[in-house]
CSV table of C-alpha atoms and ligand atoms in Angstrom, one decimal:
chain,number,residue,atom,x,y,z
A,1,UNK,CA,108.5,131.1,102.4
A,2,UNK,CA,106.5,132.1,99.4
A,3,UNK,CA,107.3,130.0,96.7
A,4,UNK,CA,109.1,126.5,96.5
A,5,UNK,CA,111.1,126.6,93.3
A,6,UNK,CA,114.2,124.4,93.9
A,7,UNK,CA,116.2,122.7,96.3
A,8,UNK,CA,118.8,125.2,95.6
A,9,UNK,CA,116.9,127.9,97.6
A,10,UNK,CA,116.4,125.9,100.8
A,11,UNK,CA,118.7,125.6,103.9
A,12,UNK,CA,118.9,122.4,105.8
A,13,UNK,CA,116.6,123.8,108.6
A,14,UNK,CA,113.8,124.7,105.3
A,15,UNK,CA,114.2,120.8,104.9
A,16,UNK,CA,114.0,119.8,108.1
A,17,UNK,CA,111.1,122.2,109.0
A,18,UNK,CA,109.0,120.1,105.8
A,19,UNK,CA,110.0,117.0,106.8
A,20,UNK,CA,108.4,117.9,110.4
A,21,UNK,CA,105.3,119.0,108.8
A,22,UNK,CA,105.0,116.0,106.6
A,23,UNK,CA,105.1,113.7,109.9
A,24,UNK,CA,101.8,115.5,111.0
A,25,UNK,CA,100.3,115.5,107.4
A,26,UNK,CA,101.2,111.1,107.4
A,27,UNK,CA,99.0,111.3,110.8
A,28,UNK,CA,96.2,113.0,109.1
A,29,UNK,CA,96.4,110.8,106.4
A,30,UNK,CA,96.2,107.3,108.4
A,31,UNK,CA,93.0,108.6,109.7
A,32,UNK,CA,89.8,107.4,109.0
A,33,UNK,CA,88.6,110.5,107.8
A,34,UNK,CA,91.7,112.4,106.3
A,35,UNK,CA,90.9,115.9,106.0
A,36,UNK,CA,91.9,118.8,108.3
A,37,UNK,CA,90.0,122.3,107.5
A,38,UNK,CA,93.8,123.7,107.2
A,39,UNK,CA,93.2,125.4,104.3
A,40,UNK,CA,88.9,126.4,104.0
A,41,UNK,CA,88.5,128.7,101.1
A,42,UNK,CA,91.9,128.8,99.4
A,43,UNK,CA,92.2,127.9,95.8
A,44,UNK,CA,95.0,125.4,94.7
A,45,UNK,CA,95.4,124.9,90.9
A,46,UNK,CA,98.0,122.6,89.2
A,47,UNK,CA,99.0,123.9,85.7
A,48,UNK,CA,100.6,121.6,83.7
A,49,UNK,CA,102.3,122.1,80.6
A,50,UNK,CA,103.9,118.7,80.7
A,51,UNK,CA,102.2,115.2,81.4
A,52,UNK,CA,102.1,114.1,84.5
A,53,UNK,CA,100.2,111.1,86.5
A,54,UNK,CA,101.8,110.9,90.5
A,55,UNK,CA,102.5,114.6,90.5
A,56,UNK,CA,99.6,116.0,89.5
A,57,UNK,CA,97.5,113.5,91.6
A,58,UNK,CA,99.3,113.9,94.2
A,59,UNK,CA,99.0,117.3,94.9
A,60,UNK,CA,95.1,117.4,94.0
A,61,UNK,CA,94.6,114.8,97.0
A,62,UNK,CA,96.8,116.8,99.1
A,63,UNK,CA,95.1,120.0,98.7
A,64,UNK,CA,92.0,118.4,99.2
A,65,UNK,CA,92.9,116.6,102.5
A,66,UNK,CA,93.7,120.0,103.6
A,67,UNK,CA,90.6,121.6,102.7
A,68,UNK,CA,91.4,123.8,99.6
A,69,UNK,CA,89.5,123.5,96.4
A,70,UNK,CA,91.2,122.7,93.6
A,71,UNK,CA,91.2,123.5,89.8
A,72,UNK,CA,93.0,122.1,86.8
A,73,UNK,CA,94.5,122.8,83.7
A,74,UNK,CA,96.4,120.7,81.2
A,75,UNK,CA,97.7,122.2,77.9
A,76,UNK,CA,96.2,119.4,76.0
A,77,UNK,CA,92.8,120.9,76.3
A,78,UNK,CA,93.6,124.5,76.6
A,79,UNK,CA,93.8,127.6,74.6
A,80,UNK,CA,97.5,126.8,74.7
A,81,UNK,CA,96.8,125.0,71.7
A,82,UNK,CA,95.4,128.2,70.1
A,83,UNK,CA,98.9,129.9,70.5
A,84,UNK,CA,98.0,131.5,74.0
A,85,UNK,CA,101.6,132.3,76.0
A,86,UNK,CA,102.2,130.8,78.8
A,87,UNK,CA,101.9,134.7,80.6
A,88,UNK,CA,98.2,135.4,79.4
A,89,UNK,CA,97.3,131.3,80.5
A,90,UNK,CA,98.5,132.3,84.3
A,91,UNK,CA,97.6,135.6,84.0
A,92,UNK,CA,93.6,134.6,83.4
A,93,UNK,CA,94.1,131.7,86.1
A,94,UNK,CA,95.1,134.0,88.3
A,95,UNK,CA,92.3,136.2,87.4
A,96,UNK,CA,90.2,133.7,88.6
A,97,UNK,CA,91.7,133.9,91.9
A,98,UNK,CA,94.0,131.7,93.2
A,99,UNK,CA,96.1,131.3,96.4
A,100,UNK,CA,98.9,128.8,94.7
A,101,UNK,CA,99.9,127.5,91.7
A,102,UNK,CA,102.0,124.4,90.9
A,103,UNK,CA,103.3,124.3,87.7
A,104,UNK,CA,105.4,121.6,85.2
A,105,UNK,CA,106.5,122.7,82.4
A,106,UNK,CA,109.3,121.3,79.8
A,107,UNK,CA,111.6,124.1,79.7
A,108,UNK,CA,113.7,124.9,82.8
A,109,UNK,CA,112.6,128.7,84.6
A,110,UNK,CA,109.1,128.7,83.4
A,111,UNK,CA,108.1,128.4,87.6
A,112,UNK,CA,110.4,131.5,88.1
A,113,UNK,CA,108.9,133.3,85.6
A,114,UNK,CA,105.6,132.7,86.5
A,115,UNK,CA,106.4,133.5,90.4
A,116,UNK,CA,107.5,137.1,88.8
A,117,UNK,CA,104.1,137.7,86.8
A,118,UNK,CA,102.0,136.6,89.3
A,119,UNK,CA,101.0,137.5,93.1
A,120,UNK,CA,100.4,134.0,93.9
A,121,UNK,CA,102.2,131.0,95.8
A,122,UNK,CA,104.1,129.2,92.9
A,123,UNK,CA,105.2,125.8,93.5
A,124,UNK,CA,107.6,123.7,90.8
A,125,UNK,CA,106.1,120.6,89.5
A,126,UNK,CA,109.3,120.2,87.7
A,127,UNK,CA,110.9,122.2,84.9
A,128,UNK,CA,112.9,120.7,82.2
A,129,UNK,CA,116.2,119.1,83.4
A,130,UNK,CA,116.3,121.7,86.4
A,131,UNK,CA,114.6,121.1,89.4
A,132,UNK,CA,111.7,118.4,91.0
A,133,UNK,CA,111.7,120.0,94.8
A,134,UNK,CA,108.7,118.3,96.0
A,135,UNK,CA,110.3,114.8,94.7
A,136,UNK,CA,113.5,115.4,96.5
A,137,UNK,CA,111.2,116.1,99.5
A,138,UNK,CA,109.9,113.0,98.9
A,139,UNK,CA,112.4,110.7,98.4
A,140,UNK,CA,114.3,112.4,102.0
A,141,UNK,CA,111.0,111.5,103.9
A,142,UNK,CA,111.4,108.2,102.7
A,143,UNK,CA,114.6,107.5,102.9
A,144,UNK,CA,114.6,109.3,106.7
A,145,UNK,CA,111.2,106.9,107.7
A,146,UNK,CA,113.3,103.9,107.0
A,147,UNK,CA,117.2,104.5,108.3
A,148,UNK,CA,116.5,107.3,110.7
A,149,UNK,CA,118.1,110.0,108.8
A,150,UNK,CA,120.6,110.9,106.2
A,151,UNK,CA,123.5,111.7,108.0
A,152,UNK,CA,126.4,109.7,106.8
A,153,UNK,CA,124.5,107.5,104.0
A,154,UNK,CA,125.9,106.8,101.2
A,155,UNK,CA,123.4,107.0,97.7
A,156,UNK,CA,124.0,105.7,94.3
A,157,UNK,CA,121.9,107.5,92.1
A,158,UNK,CA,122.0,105.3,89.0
A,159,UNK,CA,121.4,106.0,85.3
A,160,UNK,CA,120.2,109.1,82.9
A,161,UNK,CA,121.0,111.9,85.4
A,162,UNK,CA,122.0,114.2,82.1
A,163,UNK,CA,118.4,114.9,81.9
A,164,UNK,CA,117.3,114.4,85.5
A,165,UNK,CA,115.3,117.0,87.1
A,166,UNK,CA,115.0,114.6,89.9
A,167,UNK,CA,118.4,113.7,90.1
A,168,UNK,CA,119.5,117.3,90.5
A,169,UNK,CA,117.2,118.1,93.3
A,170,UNK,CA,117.8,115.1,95.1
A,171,UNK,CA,121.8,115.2,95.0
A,172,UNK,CA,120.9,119.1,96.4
A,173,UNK,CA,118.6,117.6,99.2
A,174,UNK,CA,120.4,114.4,100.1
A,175,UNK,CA,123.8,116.5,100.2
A,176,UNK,CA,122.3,119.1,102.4
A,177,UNK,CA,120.9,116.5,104.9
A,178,UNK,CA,124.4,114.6,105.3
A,179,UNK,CA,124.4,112.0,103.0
A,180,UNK,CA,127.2,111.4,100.1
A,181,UNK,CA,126.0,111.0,97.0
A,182,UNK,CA,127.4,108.8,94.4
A,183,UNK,CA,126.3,109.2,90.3
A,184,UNK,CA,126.5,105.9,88.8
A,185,UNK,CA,125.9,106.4,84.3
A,186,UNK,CA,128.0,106.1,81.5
A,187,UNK,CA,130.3,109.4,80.7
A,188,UNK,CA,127.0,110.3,78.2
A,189,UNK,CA,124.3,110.0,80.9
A,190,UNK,CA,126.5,112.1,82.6
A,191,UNK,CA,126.0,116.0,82.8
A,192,UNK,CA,128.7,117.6,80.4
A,193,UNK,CA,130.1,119.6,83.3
A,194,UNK,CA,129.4,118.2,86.9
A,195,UNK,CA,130.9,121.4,88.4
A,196,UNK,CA,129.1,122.8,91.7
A,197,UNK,CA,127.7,119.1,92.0
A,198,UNK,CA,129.0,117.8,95.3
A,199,UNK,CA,129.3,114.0,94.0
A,200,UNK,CA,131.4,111.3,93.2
A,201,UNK,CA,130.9,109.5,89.8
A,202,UNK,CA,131.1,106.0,89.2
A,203,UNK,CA,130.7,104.6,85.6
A,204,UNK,CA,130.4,101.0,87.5
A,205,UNK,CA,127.5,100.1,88.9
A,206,UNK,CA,128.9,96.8,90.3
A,207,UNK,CA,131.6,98.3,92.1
A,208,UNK,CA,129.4,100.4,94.2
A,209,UNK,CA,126.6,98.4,94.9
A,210,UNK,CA,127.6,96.6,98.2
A,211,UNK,CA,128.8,99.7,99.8
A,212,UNK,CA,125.2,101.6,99.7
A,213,UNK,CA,122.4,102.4,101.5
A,214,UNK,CA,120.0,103.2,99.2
A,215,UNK,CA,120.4,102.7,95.2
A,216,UNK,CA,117.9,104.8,93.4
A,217,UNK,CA,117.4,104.0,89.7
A,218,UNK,CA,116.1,107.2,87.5
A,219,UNK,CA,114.3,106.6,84.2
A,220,UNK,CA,116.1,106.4,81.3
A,221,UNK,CA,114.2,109.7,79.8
A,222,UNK,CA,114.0,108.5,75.9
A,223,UNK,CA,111.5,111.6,75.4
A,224,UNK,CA,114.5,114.3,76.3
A,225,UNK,CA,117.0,112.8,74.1
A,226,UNK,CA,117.9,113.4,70.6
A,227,UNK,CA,120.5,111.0,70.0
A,228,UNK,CA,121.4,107.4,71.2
A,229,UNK,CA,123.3,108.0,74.0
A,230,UNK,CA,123.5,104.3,74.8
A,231,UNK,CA,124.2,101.8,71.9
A,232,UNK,CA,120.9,99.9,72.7
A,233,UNK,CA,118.5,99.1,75.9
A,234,UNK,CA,119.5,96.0,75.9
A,235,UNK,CA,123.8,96.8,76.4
A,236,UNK,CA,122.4,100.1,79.1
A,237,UNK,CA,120.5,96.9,81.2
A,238,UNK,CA,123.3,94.9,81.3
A,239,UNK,CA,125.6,97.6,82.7
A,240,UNK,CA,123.3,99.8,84.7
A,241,UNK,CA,119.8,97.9,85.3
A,242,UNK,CA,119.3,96.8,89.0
A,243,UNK,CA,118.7,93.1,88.0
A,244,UNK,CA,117.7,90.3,90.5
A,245,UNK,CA,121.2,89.2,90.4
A,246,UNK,CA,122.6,93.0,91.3
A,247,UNK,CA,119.7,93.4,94.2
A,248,UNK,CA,121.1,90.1,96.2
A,249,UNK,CA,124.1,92.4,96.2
A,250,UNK,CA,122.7,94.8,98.1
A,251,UNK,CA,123.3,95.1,102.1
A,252,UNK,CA,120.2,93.8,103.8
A,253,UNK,CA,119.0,97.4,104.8
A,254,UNK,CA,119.5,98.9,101.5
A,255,UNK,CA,116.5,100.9,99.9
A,256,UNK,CA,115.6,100.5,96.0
A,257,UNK,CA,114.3,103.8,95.0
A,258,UNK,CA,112.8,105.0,91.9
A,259,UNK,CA,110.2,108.6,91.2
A,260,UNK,CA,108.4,106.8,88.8
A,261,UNK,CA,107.3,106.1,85.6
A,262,UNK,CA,109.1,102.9,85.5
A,263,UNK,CA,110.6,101.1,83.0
A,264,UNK,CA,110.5,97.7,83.9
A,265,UNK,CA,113.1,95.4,82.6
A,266,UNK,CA,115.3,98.3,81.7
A,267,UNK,CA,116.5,100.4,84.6
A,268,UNK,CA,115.0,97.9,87.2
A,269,UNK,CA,113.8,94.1,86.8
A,270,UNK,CA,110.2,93.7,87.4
A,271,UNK,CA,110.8,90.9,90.5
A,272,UNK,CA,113.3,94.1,91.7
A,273,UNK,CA,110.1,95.8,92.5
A,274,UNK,CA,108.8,93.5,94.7
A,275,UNK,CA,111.6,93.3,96.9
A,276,UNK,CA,110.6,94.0,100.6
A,277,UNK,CA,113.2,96.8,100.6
A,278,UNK,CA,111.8,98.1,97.3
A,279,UNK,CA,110.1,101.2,98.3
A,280,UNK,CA,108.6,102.5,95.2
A,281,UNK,CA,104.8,102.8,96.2
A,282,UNK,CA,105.5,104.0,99.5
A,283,UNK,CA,107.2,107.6,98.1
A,284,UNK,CA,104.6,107.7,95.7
A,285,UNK,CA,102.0,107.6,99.5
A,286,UNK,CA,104.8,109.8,100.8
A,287,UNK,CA,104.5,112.4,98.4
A,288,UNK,CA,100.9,113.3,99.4
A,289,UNK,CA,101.8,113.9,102.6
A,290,UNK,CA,104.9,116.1,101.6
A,291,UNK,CA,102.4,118.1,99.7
A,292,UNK,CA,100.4,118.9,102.1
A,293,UNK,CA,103.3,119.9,104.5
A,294,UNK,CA,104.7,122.1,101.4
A,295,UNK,CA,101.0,123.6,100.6
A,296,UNK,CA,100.4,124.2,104.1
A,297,UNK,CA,103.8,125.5,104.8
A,298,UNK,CA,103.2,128.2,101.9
A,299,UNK,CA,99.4,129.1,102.2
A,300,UNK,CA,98.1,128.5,106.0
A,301,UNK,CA,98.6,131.6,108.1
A,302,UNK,CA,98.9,134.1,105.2
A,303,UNK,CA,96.8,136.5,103.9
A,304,UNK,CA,93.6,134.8,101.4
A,305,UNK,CA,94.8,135.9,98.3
A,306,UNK,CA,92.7,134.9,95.3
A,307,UNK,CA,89.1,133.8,95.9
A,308,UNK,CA,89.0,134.9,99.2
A,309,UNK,CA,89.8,138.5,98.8
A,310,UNK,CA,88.5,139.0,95.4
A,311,UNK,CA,84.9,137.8,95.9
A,312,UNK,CA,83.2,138.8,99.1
A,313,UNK,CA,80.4,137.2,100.3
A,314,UNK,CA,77.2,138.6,98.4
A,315,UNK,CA,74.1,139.7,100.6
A,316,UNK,CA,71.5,137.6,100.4
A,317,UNK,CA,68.2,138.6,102.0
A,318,UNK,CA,65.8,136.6,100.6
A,319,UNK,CA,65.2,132.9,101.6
A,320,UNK,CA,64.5,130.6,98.6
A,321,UNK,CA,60.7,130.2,97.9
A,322,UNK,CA,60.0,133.5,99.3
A,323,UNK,CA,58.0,136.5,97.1
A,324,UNK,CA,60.2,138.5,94.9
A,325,UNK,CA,57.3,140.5,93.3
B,1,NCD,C1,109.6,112.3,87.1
B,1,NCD,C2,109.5,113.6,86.4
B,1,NCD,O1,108.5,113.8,85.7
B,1,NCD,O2,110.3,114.4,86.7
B,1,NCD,N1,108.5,111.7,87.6
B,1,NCD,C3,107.9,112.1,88.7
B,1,NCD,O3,107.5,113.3,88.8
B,1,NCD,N2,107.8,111.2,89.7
B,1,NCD,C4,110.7,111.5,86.6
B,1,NCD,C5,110.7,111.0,85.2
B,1,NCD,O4,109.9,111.5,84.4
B,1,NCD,O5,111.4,110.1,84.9
């Protein structure tokens, strides 16, 4: 494995091979000290084109606790703003040398494109609506850590999948490893064709609640639409927000999921949150472990690419301090 764009280009056993690697990486993690030499003298750098506070984060701590040095660029302060494409950005990152690069962008295939024009690792931050692999990773560890596996559960995934990244790699990762995988939205939260999705859809949140294992509430994404698609926040919460009242609902081992940023009050109560079977924080603690397992899975044992290759160690025969005359 080279690259980790999507869900959509793993097999179960890819999934289950992470998830294996992850257990280790939560071991290294608990430790005092938690940092393995893994990955001494490869270069990691996250390249965001889109904002970002867990992702981003998340990965710079993982490739730290495996050894790697990191760098980091964010459009905001880049040449981007002078008009520079995003092929001469990663081309002069690259240039810089660089064993993997994890990129976000707004608009879905700019990972793919970027694993083309480059030699390096290329992992997907997220792109546009289309694909959040290392979330789906995520949210499988979590969901295995507490019920043992997928096999058989039953997920609501509840809200504005139309514009979900995270809802299509999730549906792709929870369907591979067993689980059935309800939709729960309003017709226009709803994908215009949900063809090739292996789901049921429910436009009734109360319906479903009781029979689930695990209800995981996406953001309503106002940034990505451009028209109401709900007549107001206030009519979407009384429908589809996981309320105290909907949570006593819930069977007693049922997980409340959600990747963050969070509205409170709108897809989920704020006293939803901390529920004891709320398990918000711990995928965002997950999801450092996951990428480790995912940088470690792409990078350790291969070739140094970047720094390593391009800059060999100089010569250096003198000793500080000593006469260069
Ligand atoms: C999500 C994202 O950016 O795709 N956040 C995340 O990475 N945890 C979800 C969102 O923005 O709603």
């Amino acid at each position: 494995m080279k690259h980790l764009l999507g869900v959509e280009d793993l097999e179960r056993s890819d999934l289950e091979e992470l998830l294996r690697i992850t257990d280790s990486m939560v071991e290294v993690s608990q430790r005092a000290m938690p940092r393995v030499p893994a990955l001494r003298g490869r270069t990691v750098v996250s390249v965001f084109f889109e904002d970002s506070t867990r992702t981003r984060l998340s990965f710079e701590a993982a490739a730290k606790r495996l050894s790697a040095d990191t760098m980091s660029f964010s459009v905001g302060t880049s040449s981007v703003k002078k008009g520079e494409s995003v092929r001469d950005t990663v081309e002069t990152i690259e240039a810089m040398g660089v064993d993997a690069m994890v990129v976000r962008h707004r608009s879905a295939g700019v990972p793919d494109q970027i694993a083309r024009w480059t030699s390096c690792s290329v992992i997907n931050a997220g792109d546009g609506w289309h694909q959040h692999p290392t979330q789906a990773l995520l949210d499988s560890y979590t969901i295995r850590a507490h019920l043992g596996g997928l096999d058989g559960r039953r997920i609501a995934i509840v809200g504005d999948v139309k514009h979900s990244r995270v809802a299509r790699s999730d549906v792709q990762a929870f369907t591979l490893l067993g689980a059935s995988v309800t939709l729960v939205a309003p017709p226009t939260l709803l994908p215009p064709s949900l063809e090739g999705w292996p789901v049921e859809v429910s436009h009734d949140l109360d319906a479903v609640l009781a029979d689930q294992d695990v209800v995981y509430l996406l953001r309503m994404q106002r940034e990505r639409m451009t028209e109401a698609l709900v007549p107001s926040l206030r009519e979407y919460t009384a429908c589809f927000g996981l309320t105290i009242q909907r949570a006593a609902r819930l069977a007693p081992h049922a997980l409340v999921m959600h990747p963050g940023p969070m509205n409170r009050g709108v897809e989920i109560a704020a006293e939803v949150t901390d529920l004891p079977n709320a398990v918000i924080a711990e995928q965002v603690r997950n999801g450092v472990a996951v990428r480790m397992a995912v940088l470690f899975r792409l990078l350790a044992g291969t070739e140094l690419g970047g720094a390593g290759a391009a800059a060999p160690v100089p010569e250096v025969n003198a000793e500080p301090g000593e006469d260069h005359g």
